[in-house]
Coordinates of C-alpha atoms and ligand atoms in Angstrom, one line a residue:
M1 CA 1.4 -20.4 9.4
G2 CA -0.5 -19.7 12.5
N3 CA 1.3 -21.7 15.5
E4 CA 4.9 -21.9 13.2
Q5 CA 5.2 -18.6 13.8
P6 CA 7.7 -17.8 16.4
T7 CA 6.5 -15.2 19.7
S8 CA 9.3 -13.6 21.2
M9 CA 11.7 -13.0 18.1
V10 CA 14.6 -9.9 18.9
I11 CA 15.3 -8.0 14.9
S12 CA 18.8 -6.2 14.6
A13 CA 19.7 -4.0 12.2
G14 CA 22.4 -1.1 11.5
R15 CA 20.1 1.9 12.0
V16 CA 16.1 1.3 13.3
V17 CA 14.3 4.3 12.3
T18 CA 11.8 4.8 15.3
C19 CA 10.0 7.6 14.3
D20 CA 9.6 7.6 17.8
L21 CA 8.1 11.8 18.4
T22 CA 8.6 11.5 22.6
R23 CA 12.3 10.4 22.0
A24 CA 12.8 12.5 19.1
T25 CA 15.0 16.0 18.9
S26 CA 15.3 18.4 16.2
A27 CA 19.2 17.4 15.5
D28 CA 17.4 13.4 14.9
P29 CA 13.7 14.1 14.0
L30 CA 13.2 10.0 13.0
H31 CA 14.9 8.9 16.5
V32 CA 17.4 6.9 14.6
I33 CA 19.1 4.3 16.9
E34 CA 22.1 2.9 15.5
N35 CA 23.1 -0.4 15.7
G36 CA 20.0 -0.8 16.7
A37 CA 17.3 -3.5 18.1
V38 CA 13.8 -4.3 18.7
W39 CA 12.3 -7.0 21.0
V40 CA 8.7 -8.6 20.1
K41 CA 6.3 -10.5 22.2
D42 CA 3.3 -12.0 21.5
G43 CA 2.6 -9.2 18.2
I44 CA 3.5 -6.0 20.1
I45 CA 7.0 -5.0 20.8
V46 CA 8.1 -4.9 23.9
L47 CA 11.7 -3.3 23.6
V48 CA 13.5 -0.8 21.6
G49 CA 17.5 -0.2 22.3
T50 CA 20.6 -1.1 21.0
W51 CA 22.2 -4.2 20.4
E52 CA 23.5 -4.2 23.8
Q53 CA 20.5 -3.2 25.9
V54 CA 18.2 -6.0 23.5
Y55 CA 20.3 -9.3 23.8
Q56 CA 20.8 -8.3 27.4
A57 CA 17.5 -8.2 27.9
A58 CA 15.6 -10.5 25.8
H59 CA 15.0 -13.9 27.4
G60 CA 13.0 -16.7 25.8
V61 CA 13.5 -16.1 22.4
E62 CA 13.0 -18.1 19.4
A63 CA 14.0 -16.6 16.2
R64 CA 16.5 -13.7 15.6
W65 CA 17.1 -11.5 12.2
H66 CA 20.5 -9.7 12.3
F67 CA 20.6 -7.2 9.7
P68 CA 23.9 -5.0 10.2
K69 CA 24.0 -3.0 6.5
S70 CA 20.0 -1.8 6.5
V71 CA 17.4 0.0 8.1
M72 CA 14.2 -0.9 9.6
M73 CA 11.2 1.5 10.1
P74 CA 8.0 0.9 11.8
G75 CA 5.4 -0.2 9.2
L76 CA 4.1 2.2 6.6
V77 CA 0.7 4.0 7.1
D78 CA -1.3 5.0 4.4
A79 CA -3.8 7.5 5.0
H80 CA -5.9 8.0 2.1
T81 CA -6.5 5.4 -0.2
H82 CA -9.8 4.5 -2.4
A83 CA -8.5 0.9 -2.6
A84 CA -11.6 -1.1 -3.0
W85 CA -11.7 -0.5 -6.2
V86 CA -12.5 -3.1 -9.4
G87 CA -12.4 -2.7 -13.0
S88 CA -9.7 -0.2 -14.8
R89 CA -9.5 3.2 -16.0
H90 CA -6.8 3.2 -18.7
H91 CA -9.0 4.4 -21.6
E92 CA -9.5 7.5 -19.5
Y93 CA -5.4 8.1 -18.3
V94 CA -5.4 8.0 -21.9
L95 CA -7.7 11.0 -22.9
R96 CA -6.0 12.4 -20.4
M97 CA -2.7 12.2 -21.9
R98 CA -4.0 13.7 -25.3
G99 CA -4.8 17.1 -23.1
E100 CA -8.7 16.5 -21.7
G101 CA -9.1 17.8 -18.3
Y102 CA -10.9 16.1 -15.1
E103 CA -13.7 17.7 -15.3
A104 CA -14.2 17.2 -19.2
I105 CA -13.6 13.7 -18.6
A106 CA -15.9 13.2 -15.2
K107 CA -18.5 15.0 -17.2
A108 CA -18.3 12.4 -20.8
G109 CA -19.2 9.9 -18.1
G110 CA -15.4 9.0 -16.6
G111 CA -13.9 9.4 -13.6
I112 CA -15.5 8.3 -10.2
V113 CA -19.1 7.4 -12.2
A114 CA -16.7 5.0 -14.3
S115 CA -15.7 3.2 -11.0
R116 CA -19.4 3.5 -9.5
N117 CA -20.8 1.1 -12.4
A118 CA -17.9 -0.9 -12.2
I119 CA -19.0 -1.5 -8.6
R120 CA -22.6 -2.1 -9.2
E121 CA -21.6 -4.7 -11.6
A122 CA -19.7 -6.1 -9.0
S123 CA -20.2 -9.0 -6.6
Q124 CA -19.2 -8.2 -2.4
E125 CA -17.0 -11.7 -3.1
Q126 CA -15.3 -9.9 -6.1
I127 CA -14.5 -6.6 -4.1
A128 CA -13.3 -8.7 -1.7
D129 CA -11.4 -10.5 -3.7
V130 CA -9.6 -7.5 -5.6
L131 CA -8.9 -5.3 -2.5
R132 CA -7.4 -8.4 -0.7
Q133 CA -4.7 -9.2 -3.3
R134 CA -4.3 -5.1 -3.2
L135 CA -3.7 -4.8 0.6
Q136 CA -1.1 -8.2 0.5
R137 CA 1.1 -6.4 -2.0
M138 CA 0.6 -3.0 0.1
M139 CA 1.9 -5.0 2.5
R140 CA 4.4 -7.2 1.0
A141 CA 5.8 -3.2 0.4
G142 CA 6.0 -2.6 4.2
V143 CA 2.3 -0.8 4.7
T144 CA 1.0 -2.6 7.7
T145 CA -2.3 -0.3 8.1
V146 CA -4.3 1.5 5.7
E147 CA -7.2 3.5 5.4
V148 CA -9.8 2.4 2.1
K149 CA -12.5 4.9 1.6
S150 CA -16.2 3.8 -0.4
G151 CA -17.4 6.3 -2.8
Y152 CA -17.3 3.8 -5.7
G153 CA -20.9 2.7 -5.0
L154 CA -23.0 6.0 -5.2
D155 CA -26.4 4.1 -3.7
E156 CA -27.4 2.4 -0.6
E157 CA -26.9 -0.6 -2.0
G158 CA -23.7 0.2 -3.6
E159 CA -21.8 2.0 -0.6
R160 CA -22.8 -1.2 2.1
K161 CA -21.4 -4.0 -0.7
Q162 CA -18.4 -1.5 -0.4
L163 CA -17.8 -1.3 2.7
E164 CA -19.2 -5.0 3.6
A165 CA -16.1 -6.0 1.3
I166 CA -14.4 -3.9 3.4
A167 CA -15.0 -5.0 6.4
F168 CA -14.9 -8.7 5.4
V169 CA -11.6 -8.6 4.3
S170 CA -10.1 -6.7 7.3
K171 CA -11.0 -9.4 9.3
E172 CA -8.4 -11.6 7.9
R173 CA -5.5 -11.8 9.2
D174 CA -3.0 -12.0 6.3
V175 CA -3.7 -7.9 5.3
P176 CA -2.8 -4.7 6.9
D177 CA -5.0 -3.2 9.5
V178 CA -8.1 -1.6 7.6
V179 CA -9.7 1.6 8.5
P180 CA -12.8 2.0 6.9
T181 CA -13.8 5.6 5.6
Y182 CA -17.5 6.0 4.1
L183 CA -17.7 8.4 1.2
A184 CA -20.6 8.3 -0.3
L185 CA -20.4 12.2 -1.1
H186 CA -17.6 11.2 -3.6
A187 CA -19.4 12.4 -6.9
L188 CA -23.3 13.1 -7.6
P189 CA -24.1 9.8 -9.6
P190 CA -25.9 10.8 -13.0
E191 CA -29.1 9.8 -11.9
Y192 CA -29.7 12.7 -8.9
R193 CA -28.6 15.1 -11.6
E194 CA -31.6 17.1 -11.2
R195 CA -32.3 15.9 -7.6
R196 CA -29.2 17.3 -5.8
A197 CA -30.9 17.6 -2.7
A198 CA -32.2 14.7 -2.9
Y199 CA -29.1 12.8 -2.9
V200 CA -27.2 14.5 -0.1
D201 CA -30.7 13.9 1.9
E202 CA -30.3 10.1 1.7
V203 CA -26.8 10.1 2.4
T204 CA -27.4 12.4 5.4
E205 CA -30.7 11.0 6.6
S206 CA -30.8 7.5 5.7
W207 CA -28.0 5.5 4.4
L208 CA -25.5 6.9 6.9
P209 CA -27.3 6.2 10.2
A210 CA -27.2 2.5 9.1
I211 CA -23.9 2.7 8.2
A212 CA -23.0 3.9 11.6
K213 CA -25.2 1.5 13.3
A214 CA -23.9 -1.3 11.2
G215 CA -20.3 0.0 12.2
L216 CA -18.9 0.1 8.7
A217 CA -17.1 3.1 8.7
R218 CA -14.8 4.7 11.5
Y219 CA -14.5 7.7 9.2
V220 CA -16.8 10.2 6.7
D221 CA -15.3 12.1 4.4
A222 CA -17.1 14.1 1.4
Y223 CA -15.6 15.3 -1.6
L224 CA -15.6 20.0 -1.3
D225 CA -15.1 21.1 -4.3
R226 CA -15.6 23.7 -7.2
N227 CA -17.6 20.5 -9.0
A228 CA -18.3 17.8 -6.3
F229 CA -20.3 18.6 -3.8
Q230 CA -20.2 22.3 -1.7
L231 CA -20.0 23.1 1.6
D232 CA -23.6 23.5 3.2
E233 CA -24.3 20.1 1.2
A234 CA -21.5 17.9 3.3
R235 CA -22.3 20.2 6.7
P236 CA -25.1 18.6 8.1
M237 CA -24.0 15.2 6.8
L238 CA -20.2 16.1 8.4
E239 CA -22.1 17.0 11.9
K240 CA -24.3 13.9 12.0
A241 CA -21.2 12.1 11.5
Q242 CA -19.9 12.8 14.4
Q243 CA -23.1 13.0 16.9
A244 CA -22.8 8.6 15.7
G245 CA -18.9 9.1 17.1
L246 CA -17.4 8.9 13.7
G247 CA -14.3 10.6 13.0
V248 CA -14.3 13.2 9.6
R249 CA -11.4 13.7 6.7
L250 CA -12.1 15.5 3.8
H251 CA -10.6 16.1 0.5
V252 CA -10.1 19.7 0.1
G253 CA -9.4 22.2 -2.1
Q254 CA -7.9 20.0 -5.0
F255 CA -9.1 22.1 -7.8
A256 CA -10.8 25.4 -6.2
D257 CA -10.4 26.6 -2.6
I258 CA -14.2 26.9 -2.2
G259 CA -13.4 27.2 2.5
G260 CA -13.2 23.4 2.7
A261 CA -10.2 23.7 4.7
E262 CA -12.1 26.3 6.9
L263 CA -14.5 23.8 7.1
A264 CA -12.1 21.0 8.2
A265 CA -11.0 23.1 11.3
E266 CA -14.4 24.3 12.4
L267 CA -14.9 20.3 12.7
H268 CA -11.8 19.6 14.2
A269 CA -11.5 17.3 11.5
S270 CA -8.9 14.5 11.4
S271 CA -7.2 15.5 8.2
A272 CA -8.1 17.5 5.2
D273 CA -6.8 16.0 2.1
H274 CA -5.3 17.7 -1.2
L275 CA -4.6 21.2 -0.2
E276 CA -3.5 22.3 -3.6
N277 CA -5.6 25.8 -3.4
V278 CA -5.8 26.6 -0.1
S279 CA -5.4 29.8 2.1
G280 CA -2.8 30.6 4.6
E281 CA -5.1 31.8 7.3
A282 CA -7.6 28.3 6.3
L283 CA -3.4 26.7 7.8
G284 CA -3.6 28.9 10.4
K285 CA -6.8 27.2 11.8
M286 CA -5.8 23.6 11.0
A287 CA -2.9 23.8 13.0
K288 CA -5.0 25.0 15.9
A289 CA -7.4 23.0 15.6
G290 CA -5.2 19.5 14.9
T291 CA -6.7 19.3 11.5
A292 CA -3.6 16.9 9.8
A293 CA -2.8 18.5 5.5
V294 CA -3.0 14.6 4.2
L295 CA -0.6 15.5 0.7
L296 CA -1.4 12.9 -2.2
P297 CA 1.4 14.1 -4.7
V298 CA 0.9 11.0 -7.1
A299 CA -2.7 12.8 -7.6
S300 CA -1.2 16.0 -8.4
W301 CA 1.5 14.5 -10.6
T302 CA -1.2 13.0 -12.7
L303 CA -3.2 15.7 -12.9
G304 CA -0.4 18.2 -13.6
Q305 CA -0.9 20.3 -10.9
N306 CA 1.3 22.5 -8.9
P307 CA 2.4 21.6 -5.3
P308 CA 0.1 22.5 -2.5
P309 CA 1.6 25.7 -0.1
V310 CA 4.1 23.1 1.7
A311 CA 6.1 26.2 2.9
Q312 CA 3.5 27.7 4.5
M313 CA 2.0 24.1 6.2
R314 CA 5.7 24.0 7.7
N315 CA 5.5 27.9 8.9
A316 CA 2.0 27.6 10.2
G317 CA 2.9 23.8 12.2
V318 CA 0.1 21.9 10.2
K319 CA 1.2 18.4 10.6
M320 CA 1.8 16.8 7.3
V321 CA 0.9 13.2 6.4
V322 CA 2.1 12.1 3.0
A323 CA -0.2 9.1 1.8
S324 CA -1.0 7.3 -1.9
D325 CA -4.7 7.9 -3.1
A326 CA -4.4 5.1 -4.4
N327 CA -7.6 4.8 -7.0
P328 CA -7.9 4.0 -10.6
G329 CA -8.3 7.7 -12.0
T330 CA -6.2 10.1 -10.2
S331 CA -3.6 7.9 -9.0
P332 CA -3.3 4.3 -10.4
T333 CA -1.2 3.5 -8.0
E334 CA -0.6 1.1 -5.0
S335 CA 2.6 2.4 -3.5
L336 CA 3.2 4.6 -0.6
W337 CA 7.2 4.4 -1.4
L338 CA 6.1 6.4 -4.4
A339 CA 4.5 9.1 -2.7
I340 CA 6.6 9.4 -0.5
A341 CA 9.4 9.9 -3.4
M342 CA 7.4 12.3 -5.1
A343 CA 6.8 14.2 -1.9
V344 CA 10.3 15.0 -1.7
R345 CA 11.4 15.6 -5.5
G346 CA 7.9 17.4 -5.8
Y347 CA 6.9 18.8 -3.0
G348 CA 10.3 20.1 -1.3
L349 CA 9.5 17.9 2.0
S350 CA 12.7 16.8 3.4
P351 CA 12.7 13.2 3.7
E352 CA 12.8 13.0 7.4
E353 CA 8.9 15.0 7.2
A354 CA 8.2 12.3 3.9
L355 CA 9.2 9.6 6.9
L356 CA 6.6 10.7 9.6
G357 CA 4.3 11.2 6.9
A358 CA 4.0 8.2 6.3
T359 CA 3.7 7.0 9.8
V360 CA 3.7 8.5 13.0
H361 CA 2.0 11.3 11.6
A362 CA -0.2 9.5 9.6
A363 CA -1.1 7.3 12.0
Q364 CA -2.4 10.2 14.5
S365 CA -4.3 11.1 11.9
L366 CA -6.4 8.3 11.9
G367 CA -6.8 8.0 15.7
L368 CA -3.8 4.8 16.0
E369 CA -0.9 6.8 17.6
Q370 CA -1.1 4.2 20.5
Q371 CA -0.4 1.0 17.7
A372 CA 0.6 2.1 14.6
G373 CA 3.2 4.2 13.5
T374 CA 6.4 4.3 15.7
L375 CA 8.9 1.5 16.5
S376 CA 8.6 1.7 20.2
E377 CA 7.2 -0.3 23.0
H378 CA 3.5 -1.8 23.4
R379 CA 2.8 -0.9 19.8
A380 CA 2.0 -3.5 16.9
A381 CA 5.4 -5.1 15.6
D382 CA 4.9 -3.6 12.6
L383 CA 8.1 -3.4 10.6
S384 CA 10.2 -3.5 8.1
V385 CA 13.5 -4.2 7.1
W386 CA 15.2 -2.7 4.4
P387 CA 19.2 -3.3 2.1
V388 CA 20.0 0.5 2.1
E389 CA 22.6 1.6 4.7
H390 CA 20.8 4.9 5.4
E391 CA 17.0 5.9 5.6
W392 CA 17.4 8.6 3.0
A393 CA 17.7 5.7 0.1
L394 CA 14.2 4.9 0.4
V395 CA 12.4 8.0 -0.5
Q396 CA 14.3 8.1 -3.9
P397 CA 12.9 5.1 -5.4
W398 CA 11.3 5.2 -8.4
G399 CA 10.6 1.5 -8.9
L400 CA 11.1 -1.4 -7.5
R401 CA 13.0 -2.3 -4.2
E402 CA 11.5 -5.1 -2.0
P403 CA 12.7 -5.4 2.1
Q404 CA 14.2 -7.9 3.7
L405 CA 11.8 -8.3 5.9
V406 CA 8.2 -7.2 6.7
L407 CA 6.6 -8.5 10.1
K408 CA 2.4 -7.2 11.2
N409 CA 1.9 -8.2 14.9
G410 CA 4.8 -9.9 15.0
N411 CA 4.4 -12.5 12.1
V412 CA 6.3 -12.8 9.0
I413 CA 4.4 -11.5 6.1
G414 CA 6.4 -13.9 3.1
Ligands
ZN501 ZN1 -8.8 10.5 -2.8

């Protein structure tokens, strides 16, 4: 497409849901502009306002789109995915539906280790091809920024191959913005079963510094749980990552509360994710530290778990993010919209909380609040337009709904 795309355009809609917290009020938490419009120039939003305000100010406009009965949203931000997987784990899904538990499946060589084997067998190019197609499908549904974790390599070469595939795809023009996260402490590879400490040491002392030096990750993550990694195993790696300038996100409390949320708060981590099992005290610490709670309702639904303590999070003032957790095992979906719908139906988030959680709060948790997550001036022109009269209609889409327009950096996504 390239040069054929207009560089100056006006898009107007019946309702413009800005998610601009600087203009939001308690009565209008999403800051919605009725009969609103945006003026986009060179991929950046230069003005947001009413039809009249934008039509009067915009000049040199090459394209106009008018959707008087539609809702315009910021491009969605998916802050927790494992989207760089290859292969399928449908066999273990069927086992789970027959009543086998997550931990039993993992012990039988399924789970993360099954995806590890698939990654080891795939070339970097094959991983990149699958990831590109997956990210493009996400973008066609209005998701314009995606965090993508490694964690299916589980050795130096495999983790690097995954991160290089992520880096390769993220340089392309027709994919969402990608935030890469290093998750070597995702699962203990079976060959290290008798040498746990050696695996953690290699990740910490050897692989991490090389990944950081190569600029292949912006964040590190670790899976902290009773059958995953323990706090004292992960802490040195997390501290070392911070010293190297990387941010921290953590898988915490999915099956048991082993104190991961407290560690996240202590390290001022950007996010603690899952949190099905977490204490009120830890939530208070997270709020104080500015650590966001990333909620993953599709995963807990797949596993038949109780929701996290959302009311306590709300009362503690913890920022709530909603993410897909796209992965081939516990959240076999690419749909952030499905996670939004389940956050409302299963977790009790208000529609406004769910939409903020997949836009501005998600962008904040990724350190991207100056670029993404809101329809406001100076942000990237990432947006989508939906054939519904109100944004509440967007939080209950069981199945597929197609946007009328998606823009990524001002480019029309077809
Ligand atoms: Zn995850």
